[in-house]
PDB file of N, CA and C in Angstrom:
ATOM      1  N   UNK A  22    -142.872 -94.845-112.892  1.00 61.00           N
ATOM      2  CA  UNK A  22    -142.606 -93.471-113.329  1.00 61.00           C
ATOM      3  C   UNK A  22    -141.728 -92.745-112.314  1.00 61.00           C
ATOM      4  N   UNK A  23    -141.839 -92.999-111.176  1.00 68.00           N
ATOM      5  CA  UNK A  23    -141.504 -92.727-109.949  1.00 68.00           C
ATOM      6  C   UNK A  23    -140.096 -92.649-109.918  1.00 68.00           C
ATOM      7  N   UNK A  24    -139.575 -94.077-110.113  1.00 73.00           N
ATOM      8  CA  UNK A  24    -137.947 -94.520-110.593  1.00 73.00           C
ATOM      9  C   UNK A  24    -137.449 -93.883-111.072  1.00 73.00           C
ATOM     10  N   UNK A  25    -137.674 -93.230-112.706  1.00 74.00           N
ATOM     11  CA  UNK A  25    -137.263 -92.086-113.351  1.00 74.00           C
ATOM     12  C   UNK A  25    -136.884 -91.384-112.580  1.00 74.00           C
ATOM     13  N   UNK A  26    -137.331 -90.615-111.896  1.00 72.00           N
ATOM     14  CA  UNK A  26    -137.023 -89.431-111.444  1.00 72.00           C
ATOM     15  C   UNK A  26    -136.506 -89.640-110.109  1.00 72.00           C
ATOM     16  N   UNK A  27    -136.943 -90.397-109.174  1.00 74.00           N
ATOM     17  CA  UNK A  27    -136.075 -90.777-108.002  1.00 74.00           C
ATOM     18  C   UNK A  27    -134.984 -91.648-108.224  1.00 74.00           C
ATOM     19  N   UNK A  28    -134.875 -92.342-108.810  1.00 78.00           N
ATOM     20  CA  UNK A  28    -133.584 -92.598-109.222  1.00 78.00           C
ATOM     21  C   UNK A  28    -132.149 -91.576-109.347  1.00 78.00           C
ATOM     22  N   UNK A  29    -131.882 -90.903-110.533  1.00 78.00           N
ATOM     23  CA  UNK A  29    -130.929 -89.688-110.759  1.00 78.00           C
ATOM     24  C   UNK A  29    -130.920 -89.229-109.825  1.00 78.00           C
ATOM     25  N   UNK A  30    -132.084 -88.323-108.723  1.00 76.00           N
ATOM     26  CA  UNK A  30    -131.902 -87.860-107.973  1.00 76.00           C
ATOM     27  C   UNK A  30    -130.854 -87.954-106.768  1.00 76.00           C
ATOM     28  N   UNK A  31    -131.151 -89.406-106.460  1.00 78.00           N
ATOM     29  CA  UNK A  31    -130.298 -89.814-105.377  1.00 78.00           C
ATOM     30  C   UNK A  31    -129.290 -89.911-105.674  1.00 78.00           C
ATOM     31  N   UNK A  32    -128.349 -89.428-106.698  1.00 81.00           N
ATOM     32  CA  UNK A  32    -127.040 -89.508-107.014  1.00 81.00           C
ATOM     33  C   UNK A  32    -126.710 -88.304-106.559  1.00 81.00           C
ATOM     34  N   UNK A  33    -127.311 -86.848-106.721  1.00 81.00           N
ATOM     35  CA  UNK A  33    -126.739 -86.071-106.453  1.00 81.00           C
ATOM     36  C   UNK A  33    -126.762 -85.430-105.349  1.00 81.00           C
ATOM     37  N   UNK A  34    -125.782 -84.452-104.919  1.00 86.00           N
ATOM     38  CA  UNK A  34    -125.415 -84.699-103.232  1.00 86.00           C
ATOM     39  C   UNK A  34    -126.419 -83.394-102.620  1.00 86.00           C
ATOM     40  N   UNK A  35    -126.838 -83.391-101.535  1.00 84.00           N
ATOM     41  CA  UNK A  35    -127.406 -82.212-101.698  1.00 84.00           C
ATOM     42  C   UNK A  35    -128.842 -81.841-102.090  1.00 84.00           C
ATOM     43  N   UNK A  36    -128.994 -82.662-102.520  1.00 83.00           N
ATOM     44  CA  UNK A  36    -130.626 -82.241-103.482  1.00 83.00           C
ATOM     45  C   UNK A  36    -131.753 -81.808-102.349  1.00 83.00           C
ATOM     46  N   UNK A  37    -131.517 -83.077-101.656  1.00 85.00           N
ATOM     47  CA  UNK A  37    -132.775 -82.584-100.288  1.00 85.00           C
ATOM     48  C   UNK A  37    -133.302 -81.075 -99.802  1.00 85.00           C
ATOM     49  N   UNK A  38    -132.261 -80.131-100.250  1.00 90.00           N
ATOM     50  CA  UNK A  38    -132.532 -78.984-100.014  1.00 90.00           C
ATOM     51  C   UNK A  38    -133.631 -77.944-100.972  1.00 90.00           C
ATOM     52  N   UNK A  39    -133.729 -78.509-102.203  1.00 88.00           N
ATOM     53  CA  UNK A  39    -134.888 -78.118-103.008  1.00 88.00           C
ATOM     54  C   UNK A  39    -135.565 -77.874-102.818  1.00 88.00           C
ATOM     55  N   UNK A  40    -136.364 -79.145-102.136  1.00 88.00           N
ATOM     56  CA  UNK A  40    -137.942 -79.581-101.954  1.00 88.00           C
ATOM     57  C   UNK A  40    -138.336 -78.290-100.213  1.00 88.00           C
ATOM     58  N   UNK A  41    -137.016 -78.208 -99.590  1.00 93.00           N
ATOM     59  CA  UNK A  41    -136.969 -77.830 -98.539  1.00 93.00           C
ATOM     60  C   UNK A  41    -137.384 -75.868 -99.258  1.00 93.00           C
ATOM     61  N   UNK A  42    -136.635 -75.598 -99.859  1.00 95.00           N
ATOM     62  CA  UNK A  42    -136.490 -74.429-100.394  1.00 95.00           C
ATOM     63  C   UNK A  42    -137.819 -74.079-101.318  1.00 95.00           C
ATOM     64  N   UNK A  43    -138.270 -74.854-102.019  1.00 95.00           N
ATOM     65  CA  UNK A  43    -139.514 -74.712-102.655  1.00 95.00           C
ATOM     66  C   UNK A  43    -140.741 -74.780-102.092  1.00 95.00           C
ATOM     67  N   UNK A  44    -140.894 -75.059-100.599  1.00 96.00           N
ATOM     68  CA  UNK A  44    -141.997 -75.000 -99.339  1.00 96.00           C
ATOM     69  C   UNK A  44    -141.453 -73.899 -98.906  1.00 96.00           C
ATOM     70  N   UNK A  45    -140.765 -73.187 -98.794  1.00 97.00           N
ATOM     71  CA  UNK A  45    -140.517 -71.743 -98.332  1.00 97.00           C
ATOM     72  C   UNK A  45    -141.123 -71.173 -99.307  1.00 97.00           C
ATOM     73  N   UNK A  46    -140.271 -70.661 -99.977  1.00 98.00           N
ATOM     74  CA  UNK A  46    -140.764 -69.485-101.219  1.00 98.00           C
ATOM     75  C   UNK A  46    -142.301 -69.911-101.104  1.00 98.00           C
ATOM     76  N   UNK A  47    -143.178 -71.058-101.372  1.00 97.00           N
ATOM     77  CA  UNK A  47    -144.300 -70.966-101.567  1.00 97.00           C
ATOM     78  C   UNK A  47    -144.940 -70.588-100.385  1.00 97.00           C
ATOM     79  N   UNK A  48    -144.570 -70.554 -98.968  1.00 97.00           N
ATOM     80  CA  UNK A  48    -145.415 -70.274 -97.767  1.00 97.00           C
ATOM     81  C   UNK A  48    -144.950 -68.852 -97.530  1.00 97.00           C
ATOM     82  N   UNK A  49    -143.934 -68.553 -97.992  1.00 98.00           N
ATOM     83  CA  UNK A  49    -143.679 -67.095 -97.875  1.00 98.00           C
ATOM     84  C   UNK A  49    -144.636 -66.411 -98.822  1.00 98.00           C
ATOM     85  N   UNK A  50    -144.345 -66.741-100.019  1.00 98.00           N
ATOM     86  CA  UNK A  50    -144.981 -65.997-101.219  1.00 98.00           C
ATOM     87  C   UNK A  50    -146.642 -65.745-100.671  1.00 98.00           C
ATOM     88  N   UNK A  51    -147.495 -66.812-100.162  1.00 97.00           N
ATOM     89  CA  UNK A  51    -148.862 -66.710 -99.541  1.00 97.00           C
ATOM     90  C   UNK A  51    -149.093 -66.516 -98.040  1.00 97.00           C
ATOM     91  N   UNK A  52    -147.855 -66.285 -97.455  1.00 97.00           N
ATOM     92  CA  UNK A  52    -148.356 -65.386 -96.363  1.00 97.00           C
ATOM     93  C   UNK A  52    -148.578 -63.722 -96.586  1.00 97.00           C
ATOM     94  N   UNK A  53    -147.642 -63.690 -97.674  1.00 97.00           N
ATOM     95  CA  UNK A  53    -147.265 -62.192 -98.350  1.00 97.00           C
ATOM     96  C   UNK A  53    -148.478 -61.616 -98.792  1.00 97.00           C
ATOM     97  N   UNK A  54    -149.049 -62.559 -99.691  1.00 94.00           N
ATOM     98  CA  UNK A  54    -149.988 -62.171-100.465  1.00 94.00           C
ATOM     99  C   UNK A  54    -151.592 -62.204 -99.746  1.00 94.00           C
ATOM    100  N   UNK A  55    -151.842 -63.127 -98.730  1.00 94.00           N
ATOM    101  CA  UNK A  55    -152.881 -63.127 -97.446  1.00 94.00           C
ATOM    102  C   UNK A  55    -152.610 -61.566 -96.529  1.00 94.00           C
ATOM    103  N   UNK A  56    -151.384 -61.273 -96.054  1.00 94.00           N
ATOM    104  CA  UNK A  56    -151.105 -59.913 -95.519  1.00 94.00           C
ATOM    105  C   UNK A  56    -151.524 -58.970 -96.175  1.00 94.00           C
ATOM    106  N   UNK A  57    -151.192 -59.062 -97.664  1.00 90.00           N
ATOM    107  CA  UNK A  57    -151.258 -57.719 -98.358  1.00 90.00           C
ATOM    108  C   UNK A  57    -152.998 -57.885 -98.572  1.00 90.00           C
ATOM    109  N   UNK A  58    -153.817 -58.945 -98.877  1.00 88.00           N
ATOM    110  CA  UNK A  58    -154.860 -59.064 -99.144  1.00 88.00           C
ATOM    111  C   UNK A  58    -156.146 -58.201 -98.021  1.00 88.00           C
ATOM    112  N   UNK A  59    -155.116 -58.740 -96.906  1.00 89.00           N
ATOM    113  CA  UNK A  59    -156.374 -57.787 -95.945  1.00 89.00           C
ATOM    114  C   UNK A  59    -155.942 -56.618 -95.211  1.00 89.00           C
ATOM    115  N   UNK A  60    -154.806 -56.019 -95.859  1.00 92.00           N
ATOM    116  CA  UNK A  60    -154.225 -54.400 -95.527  1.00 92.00           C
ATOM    117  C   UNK A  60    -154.360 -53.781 -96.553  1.00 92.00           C
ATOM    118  N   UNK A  61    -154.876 -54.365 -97.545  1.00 87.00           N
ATOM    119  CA  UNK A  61    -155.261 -53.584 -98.767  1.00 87.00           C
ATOM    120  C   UNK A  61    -156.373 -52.277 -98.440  1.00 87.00           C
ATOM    121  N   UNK A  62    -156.000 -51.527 -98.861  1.00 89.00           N
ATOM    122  CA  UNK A  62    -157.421 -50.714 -98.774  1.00 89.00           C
ATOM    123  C   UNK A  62    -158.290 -50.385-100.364  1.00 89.00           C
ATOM    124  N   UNK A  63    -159.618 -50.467 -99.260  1.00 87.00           N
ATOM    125  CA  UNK A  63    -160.844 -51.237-100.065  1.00 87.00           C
ATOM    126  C   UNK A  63    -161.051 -50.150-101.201  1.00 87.00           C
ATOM    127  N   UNK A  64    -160.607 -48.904-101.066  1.00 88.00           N
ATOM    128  CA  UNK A  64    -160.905 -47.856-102.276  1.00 88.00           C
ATOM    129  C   UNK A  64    -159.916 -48.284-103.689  1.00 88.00           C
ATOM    130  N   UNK A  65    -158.402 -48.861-103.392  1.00 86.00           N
ATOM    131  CA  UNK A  65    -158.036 -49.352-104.228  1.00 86.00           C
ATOM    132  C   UNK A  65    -158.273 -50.773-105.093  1.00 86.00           C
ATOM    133  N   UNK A  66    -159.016 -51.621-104.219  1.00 84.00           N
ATOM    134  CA  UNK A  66    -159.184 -52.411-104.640  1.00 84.00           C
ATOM    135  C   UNK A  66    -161.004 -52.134-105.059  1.00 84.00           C
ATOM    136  N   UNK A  67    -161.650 -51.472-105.162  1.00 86.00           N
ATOM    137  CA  UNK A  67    -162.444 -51.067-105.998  1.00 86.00           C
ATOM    138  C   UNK A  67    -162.242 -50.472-107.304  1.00 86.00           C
ATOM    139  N   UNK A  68    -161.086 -49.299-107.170  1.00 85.00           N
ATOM    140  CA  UNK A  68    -160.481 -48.833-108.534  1.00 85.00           C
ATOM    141  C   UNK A  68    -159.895 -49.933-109.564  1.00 85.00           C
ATOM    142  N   UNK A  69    -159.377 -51.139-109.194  1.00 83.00           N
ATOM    143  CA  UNK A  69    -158.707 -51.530-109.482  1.00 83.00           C
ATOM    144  C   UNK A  69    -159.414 -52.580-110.198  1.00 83.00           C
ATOM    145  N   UNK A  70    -160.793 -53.450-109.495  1.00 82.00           N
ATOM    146  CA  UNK A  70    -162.205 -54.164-109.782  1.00 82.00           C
ATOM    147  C   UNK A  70    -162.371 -53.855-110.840  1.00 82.00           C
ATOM    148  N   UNK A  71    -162.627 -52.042-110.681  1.00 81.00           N
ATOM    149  CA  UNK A  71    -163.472 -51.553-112.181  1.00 81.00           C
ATOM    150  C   UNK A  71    -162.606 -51.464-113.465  1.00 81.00           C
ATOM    151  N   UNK A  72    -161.001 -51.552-113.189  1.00 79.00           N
ATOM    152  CA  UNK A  72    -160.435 -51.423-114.597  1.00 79.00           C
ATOM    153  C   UNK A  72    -161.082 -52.106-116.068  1.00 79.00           C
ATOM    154  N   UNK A  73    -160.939 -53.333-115.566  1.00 75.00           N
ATOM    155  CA  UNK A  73    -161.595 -54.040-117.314  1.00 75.00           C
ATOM    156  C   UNK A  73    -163.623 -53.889-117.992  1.00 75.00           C
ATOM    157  N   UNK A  74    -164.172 -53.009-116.727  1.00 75.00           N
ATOM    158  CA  UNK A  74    -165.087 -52.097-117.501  1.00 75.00           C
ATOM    159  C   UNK A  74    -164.846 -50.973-118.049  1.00 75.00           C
ATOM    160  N   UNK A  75    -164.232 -50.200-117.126  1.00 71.00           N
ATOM    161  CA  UNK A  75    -163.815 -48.976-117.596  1.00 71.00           C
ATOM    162  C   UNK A  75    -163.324 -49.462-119.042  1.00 71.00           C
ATOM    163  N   UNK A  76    -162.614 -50.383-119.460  1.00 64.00           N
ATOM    164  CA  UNK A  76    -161.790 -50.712-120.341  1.00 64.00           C
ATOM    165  C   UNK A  76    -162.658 -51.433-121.877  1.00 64.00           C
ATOM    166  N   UNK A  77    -163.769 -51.624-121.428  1.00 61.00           N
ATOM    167  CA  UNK A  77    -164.868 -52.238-122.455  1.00 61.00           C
ATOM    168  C   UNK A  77    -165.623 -51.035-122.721  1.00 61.00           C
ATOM    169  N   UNK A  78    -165.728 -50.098-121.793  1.00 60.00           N
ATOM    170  CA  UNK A  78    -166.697 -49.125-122.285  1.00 60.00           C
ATOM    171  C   UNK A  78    -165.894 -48.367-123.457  1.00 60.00           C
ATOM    172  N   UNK A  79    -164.310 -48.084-123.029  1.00 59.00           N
ATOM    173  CA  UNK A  79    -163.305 -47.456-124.190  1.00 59.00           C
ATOM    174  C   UNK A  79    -163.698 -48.023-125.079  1.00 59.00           C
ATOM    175  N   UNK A  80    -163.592 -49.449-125.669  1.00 59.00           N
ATOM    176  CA  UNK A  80    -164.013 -49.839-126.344  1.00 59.00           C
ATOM    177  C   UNK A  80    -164.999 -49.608-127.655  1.00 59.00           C
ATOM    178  N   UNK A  81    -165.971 -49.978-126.673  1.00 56.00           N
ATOM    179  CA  UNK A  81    -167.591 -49.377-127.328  1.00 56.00           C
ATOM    180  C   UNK A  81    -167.384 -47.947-128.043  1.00 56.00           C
ATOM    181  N   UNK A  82    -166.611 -46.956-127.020  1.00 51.00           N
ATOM    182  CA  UNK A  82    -166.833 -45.560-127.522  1.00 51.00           C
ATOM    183  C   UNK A  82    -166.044 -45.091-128.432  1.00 51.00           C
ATOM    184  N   UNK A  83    -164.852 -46.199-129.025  1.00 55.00           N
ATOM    185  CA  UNK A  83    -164.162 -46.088-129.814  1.00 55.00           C
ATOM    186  C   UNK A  83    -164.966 -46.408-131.295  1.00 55.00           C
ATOM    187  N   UNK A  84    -165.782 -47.914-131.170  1.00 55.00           N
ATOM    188  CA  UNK A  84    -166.039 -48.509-132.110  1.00 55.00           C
ATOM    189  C   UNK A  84    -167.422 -47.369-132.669  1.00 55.00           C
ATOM    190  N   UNK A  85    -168.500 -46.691-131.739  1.00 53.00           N
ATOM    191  CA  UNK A  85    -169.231 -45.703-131.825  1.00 53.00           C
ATOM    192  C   UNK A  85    -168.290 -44.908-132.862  1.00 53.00           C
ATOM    193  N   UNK A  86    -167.518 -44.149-132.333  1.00 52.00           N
ATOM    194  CA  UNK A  86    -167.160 -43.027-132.798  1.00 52.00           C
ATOM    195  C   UNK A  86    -166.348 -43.096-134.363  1.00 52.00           C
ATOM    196  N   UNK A  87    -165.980 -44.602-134.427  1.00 58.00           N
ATOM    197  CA  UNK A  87    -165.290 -44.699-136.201  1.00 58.00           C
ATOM    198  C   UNK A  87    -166.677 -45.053-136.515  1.00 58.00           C
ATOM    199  N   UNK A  88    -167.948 -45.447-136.343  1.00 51.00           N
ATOM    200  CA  UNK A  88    -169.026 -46.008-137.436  1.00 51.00           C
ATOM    201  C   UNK A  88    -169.645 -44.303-137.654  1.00 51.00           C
TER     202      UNK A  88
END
């Protein structure tokens, strides 16, 4: 299966830089997101917890209020 795809590859010039480029973006992207995780402040990320109750209770008080 391997062949498939390493095969073509090695034809084209350059490629090595992909694999190089796609370990960035991903160690960037989760250092980003580890930083922001613990500079977050905790009042927003409580508001933010409670959205999809807040969002079930709408719900309920909708379905209440048409019966």
């Amino acid at each position: 299966m391997l062949k498939f795809v390493k095969g073509p590859l090695e034809s084209i010039e350059g490629v090595e830089i992909y694999p190089i480029i796609s370990l960035l973006i991903f160690f960037i992207f989760f250092t980003v997101l580890f930083f922001w995780v613990f500079t977050a402040k905790k009042d927003y990320i409580k508001k933010v917890s409670d959205i999809p109750l807040e969002l079930d209770n709408d719900i309920e008080l909708d379905h209440n209020l048409k019966n």
